[in-house]
Short mmCIF file of C-alpha atoms in Angstrom, two decimals:
data_model
loop_
_atom_site.label_atom_id
_atom_site.label_comp_id
_atom_site.label_asym_id
_atom_site.label_seq_id
_atom_site.Cartn_x
_atom_site.Cartn_y
_atom_site.Cartn_z
CA UNK A 1 96.94 55.83 174.88
CA UNK A 2 98.81 56.74 171.75
CA UNK A 3 102.23 58.48 171.94
CA UNK A 4 101.89 62.24 171.74
CA UNK A 5 98.11 62.31 171.85
CA UNK A 6 96.14 63.93 174.69
CA UNK A 7 92.83 62.16 175.14
CA UNK A 8 90.53 64.67 177.08
CA UNK A 9 88.08 61.86 177.52
CA UNK A 10 90.35 60.27 179.94
CA UNK A 11 91.01 63.36 181.88
CA UNK A 12 89.25 62.07 185.10
CA UNK A 13 91.10 58.77 185.01
CA UNK A 14 94.38 60.77 184.76
CA UNK A 15 93.27 62.91 187.63
CA UNK A 16 92.42 59.93 189.81
CA UNK A 17 95.81 58.28 188.90
CA UNK A 18 97.95 61.37 189.58
CA UNK A 19 95.67 62.16 192.64
CA UNK A 20 96.93 58.89 194.23
CA UNK A 21 100.54 60.10 194.07
CA UNK A 22 99.78 63.69 195.19
CA UNK A 23 97.83 62.21 198.05
CA UNK A 24 100.69 59.97 199.08
CA UNK A 25 103.24 62.76 198.92
CA UNK A 26 101.20 64.95 201.19
CA UNK A 27 100.14 62.08 203.52
CA UNK A 28 103.83 61.25 204.21
CA UNK A 29 104.57 64.80 204.92
CA UNK A 30 102.30 64.76 207.95
CA UNK A 31 101.76 61.04 208.88
CA UNK A 32 105.12 60.77 210.54
CA UNK A 33 104.56 63.71 212.89
CA UNK A 34 102.33 61.62 215.26
CA UNK A 35 104.98 58.89 215.28
CA UNK A 36 107.82 61.03 216.58
CA UNK A 37 107.35 60.11 220.34
CA UNK A 38 107.13 56.37 219.30
CA UNK A 39 110.23 56.57 217.12
CA UNK A 40 112.09 58.36 220.00
CA UNK A 41 111.35 55.45 222.25
CA UNK A 42 111.95 52.65 219.67
CA UNK A 43 115.25 53.94 218.49
CA UNK A 44 116.36 55.06 221.92
CA UNK A 45 117.36 58.48 220.84
CA UNK A 46 116.55 62.13 221.57
CA UNK A 47 113.61 64.08 220.04
CA UNK A 48 116.02 66.56 218.17
CA UNK A 49 117.45 63.60 216.19
CA UNK A 50 114.00 62.08 215.46
CA UNK A 51 112.82 65.41 214.10
CA UNK A 52 115.16 64.97 211.18
CA UNK A 53 112.89 62.03 210.07
CA UNK A 54 110.35 64.89 209.22
CA UNK A 55 112.85 67.59 208.33
CA UNK A 56 114.89 65.44 205.80
CA UNK A 57 111.73 64.58 203.86
CA UNK A 58 110.50 68.26 203.84
CA UNK A 59 113.81 69.78 202.82
CA UNK A 60 114.44 67.21 200.10
CA UNK A 61 110.89 67.57 198.79
CA UNK A 62 110.78 71.32 198.56
CA UNK A 63 114.26 71.89 197.18
CA UNK A 64 114.06 69.39 194.37
CA UNK A 65 110.55 69.97 192.95
CA UNK A 66 111.63 72.54 190.38
CA UNK A 67 114.60 70.46 189.25
CA UNK A 68 112.38 67.41 188.59
CA UNK A 69 109.78 69.52 186.80
CA UNK A 70 112.43 70.64 184.44
CA UNK A 71 113.76 67.04 184.04
CA UNK A 72 110.16 65.93 183.07
CA UNK A 73 110.05 68.72 180.47
CA UNK A 74 113.34 67.42 178.97
CA UNK A 75 112.90 63.71 179.07
CA UNK A 76 109.11 63.36 179.01
CA UNK A 77 106.66 63.53 181.97
CA UNK A 78 105.40 59.99 181.91
CA UNK A 79 108.77 58.10 182.20
CA UNK A 80 110.08 60.40 184.89
CA UNK A 81 106.87 60.26 186.78
CA UNK A 82 107.00 56.45 186.80
CA UNK A 83 110.54 56.50 188.07
CA UNK A 84 109.50 58.88 190.80
CA UNK A 85 106.64 56.56 191.87
CA UNK A 86 109.01 53.68 191.89
CA UNK A 87 111.46 55.53 193.92
CA UNK A 88 108.75 56.72 196.46
CA UNK A 89 107.31 53.27 196.91
CA UNK A 90 110.76 51.63 197.25
CA UNK A 91 111.67 54.35 199.82
CA UNK A 92 108.50 53.59 201.77
CA UNK A 93 109.62 49.98 202.04
CA UNK A 94 113.06 50.96 203.13
CA UNK A 95 111.70 53.35 205.71
CA UNK A 96 109.64 50.55 207.25
CA UNK A 97 112.65 48.18 207.34
CA UNK A 98 115.09 50.82 208.77
CA UNK A 99 117.14 49.29 211.59
CA UNK A 100 118.31 52.69 213.15
CA UNK A 101 117.05 56.23 213.11
CA UNK A 102 120.10 57.14 210.93
CA UNK A 103 118.93 54.75 208.26
CA UNK A 104 115.40 55.99 208.65
CA UNK A 105 116.47 59.51 207.87
CA UNK A 106 118.50 58.39 204.85
CA UNK A 107 115.52 56.42 203.53
CA UNK A 108 113.19 59.43 204.10
CA UNK A 109 115.38 61.35 201.70
CA UNK A 110 115.04 58.62 199.20
CA UNK A 111 111.28 58.60 199.61
CA UNK A 112 111.26 62.46 199.28
CA UNK A 113 113.20 62.23 196.00
CA UNK A 114 110.30 60.24 194.66
CA UNK A 115 107.88 62.54 196.24
CA UNK A 116 109.41 65.71 194.69
CA UNK A 117 109.10 64.00 191.27
CA UNK A 118 105.50 63.10 191.85
CA UNK A 119 104.34 66.44 193.12
CA UNK A 120 106.08 68.48 190.58
CA UNK A 121 105.07 66.39 187.52
CA UNK A 122 101.70 65.30 188.88
CA UNK A 123 100.45 68.91 188.71
CA UNK A 124 101.88 69.47 185.25
CA UNK A 125 100.24 66.17 184.08
CA UNK A 126 96.88 67.21 185.49
CA UNK A 127 97.23 70.65 183.67
CA UNK A 128 97.85 68.94 180.36
CA UNK A 129 95.16 66.33 180.85
CA UNK A 130 92.40 69.11 180.85
CA UNK A 131 91.31 71.43 178.11
CA UNK A 132 92.03 74.99 178.98
CA UNK A 133 88.46 75.94 179.90
CA UNK A 134 88.42 73.14 182.59
CA UNK A 135 91.78 73.65 184.11
CA UNK A 136 90.33 75.72 186.97
CA UNK A 137 88.08 72.85 187.91
CA UNK A 138 91.18 70.42 187.70
CA UNK A 139 93.23 72.63 189.92
CA UNK A 140 90.26 72.84 192.34
CA UNK A 141 90.15 69.00 192.49
CA UNK A 142 93.85 68.76 192.99
CA UNK A 143 93.63 71.27 195.80
CA UNK A 144 90.96 69.13 197.43
CA UNK A 145 93.33 66.07 197.18
CA UNK A 146 96.22 68.12 198.72
CA UNK A 147 93.98 69.13 201.63
CA UNK A 148 92.84 65.56 202.14
CA UNK A 149 96.40 64.38 202.29
CA UNK A 150 97.27 67.12 204.97
CA UNK A 151 94.20 66.11 207.05
CA UNK A 152 94.50 62.40 206.70
CA UNK A 153 98.27 62.14 207.61
CA UNK A 154 97.88 62.59 211.32
CA UNK A 155 94.64 60.65 211.51
CA UNK A 156 96.02 57.62 209.66
CA UNK A 157 99.24 57.87 211.45
CA UNK A 158 97.57 57.65 214.78
CA UNK A 159 95.35 54.71 213.71
CA UNK A 160 98.20 52.65 212.22
CA UNK A 161 100.65 53.23 215.13
CA UNK A 162 97.92 52.30 217.58
CA UNK A 163 96.61 49.29 215.66
CA UNK A 164 99.75 47.81 214.17
CA UNK A 165 103.15 49.42 214.52
CA UNK A 166 105.17 52.50 213.36
CA UNK A 167 106.47 50.57 210.35
CA UNK A 168 103.00 50.60 208.85
CA UNK A 169 103.00 54.45 208.44
CA UNK A 170 105.43 53.61 205.62
CA UNK A 171 104.16 50.11 204.49
CA UNK A 172 100.71 51.57 203.83
CA UNK A 173 102.21 53.36 200.86
CA UNK A 174 103.27 50.18 199.15
CA UNK A 175 99.91 48.82 197.87
CA UNK A 176 98.77 52.26 196.96
CA UNK A 177 101.93 52.90 195.15
CA UNK A 178 101.58 49.75 193.23
CA UNK A 179 98.03 50.62 192.19
CA UNK A 180 99.24 54.04 191.24
CA UNK A 181 102.01 52.61 189.10
CA UNK A 182 99.68 50.31 187.29
CA UNK A 183 97.03 52.99 186.57
CA UNK A 184 99.87 55.44 185.53
CA UNK A 185 101.13 53.02 182.94
CA UNK A 186 97.64 52.65 181.65
CA UNK A 187 96.30 56.19 181.64
CA UNK A 188 99.03 58.90 181.65
CA UNK A 189 99.86 59.82 178.01
CA UNK A 190 103.46 59.35 176.81
CA UNK A 191 103.88 62.84 175.24
CA UNK A 192 107.34 63.40 173.66
CA UNK A 193 108.99 66.58 174.92
CA UNK A 194 109.30 69.36 172.46
CA UNK A 195 112.71 70.61 171.35
CA UNK A 196 112.02 74.20 172.69
CA UNK A 197 110.95 73.10 176.16
#
């Protein structure tokens, strides 16, 4: 896609591409909840400590979304979005490899840094990808993706822990993140930020 040009003919490819990252961000908000008893046992710690695996992600995600949205306005949404997807995917690998609960909490913060970028810029990219008269439809589709991530998190979490191990609630993000990265490079337009943004 040419720099600075919005191709409305690719709006649904952009929706699918960004939808992957929005889905992952919400999936990871809820997938860990069902793993808390397992993590308590595996890391031989108390439940109050393990809860920080969820809280660290949520606090980082919610507090930094506006900041990263502004960063995307200043530097360009596509490059910041790609960095966010790379951080999120790397954070997922690190979470799965965490040797202690302390490191898992730290790596969840890393993962949430990427997630905050993806969620903030994902919604902005979707808005720009659709002409004004179709943005309501686009936001409805994004809302459905958000709902799917919320519902799928506990379901996938339970299945992965039961069938494989707790590490897979994080490793599952890696192939999806790689696909998201490839499609983002291909479909998301590289629009230069305007001086007055």
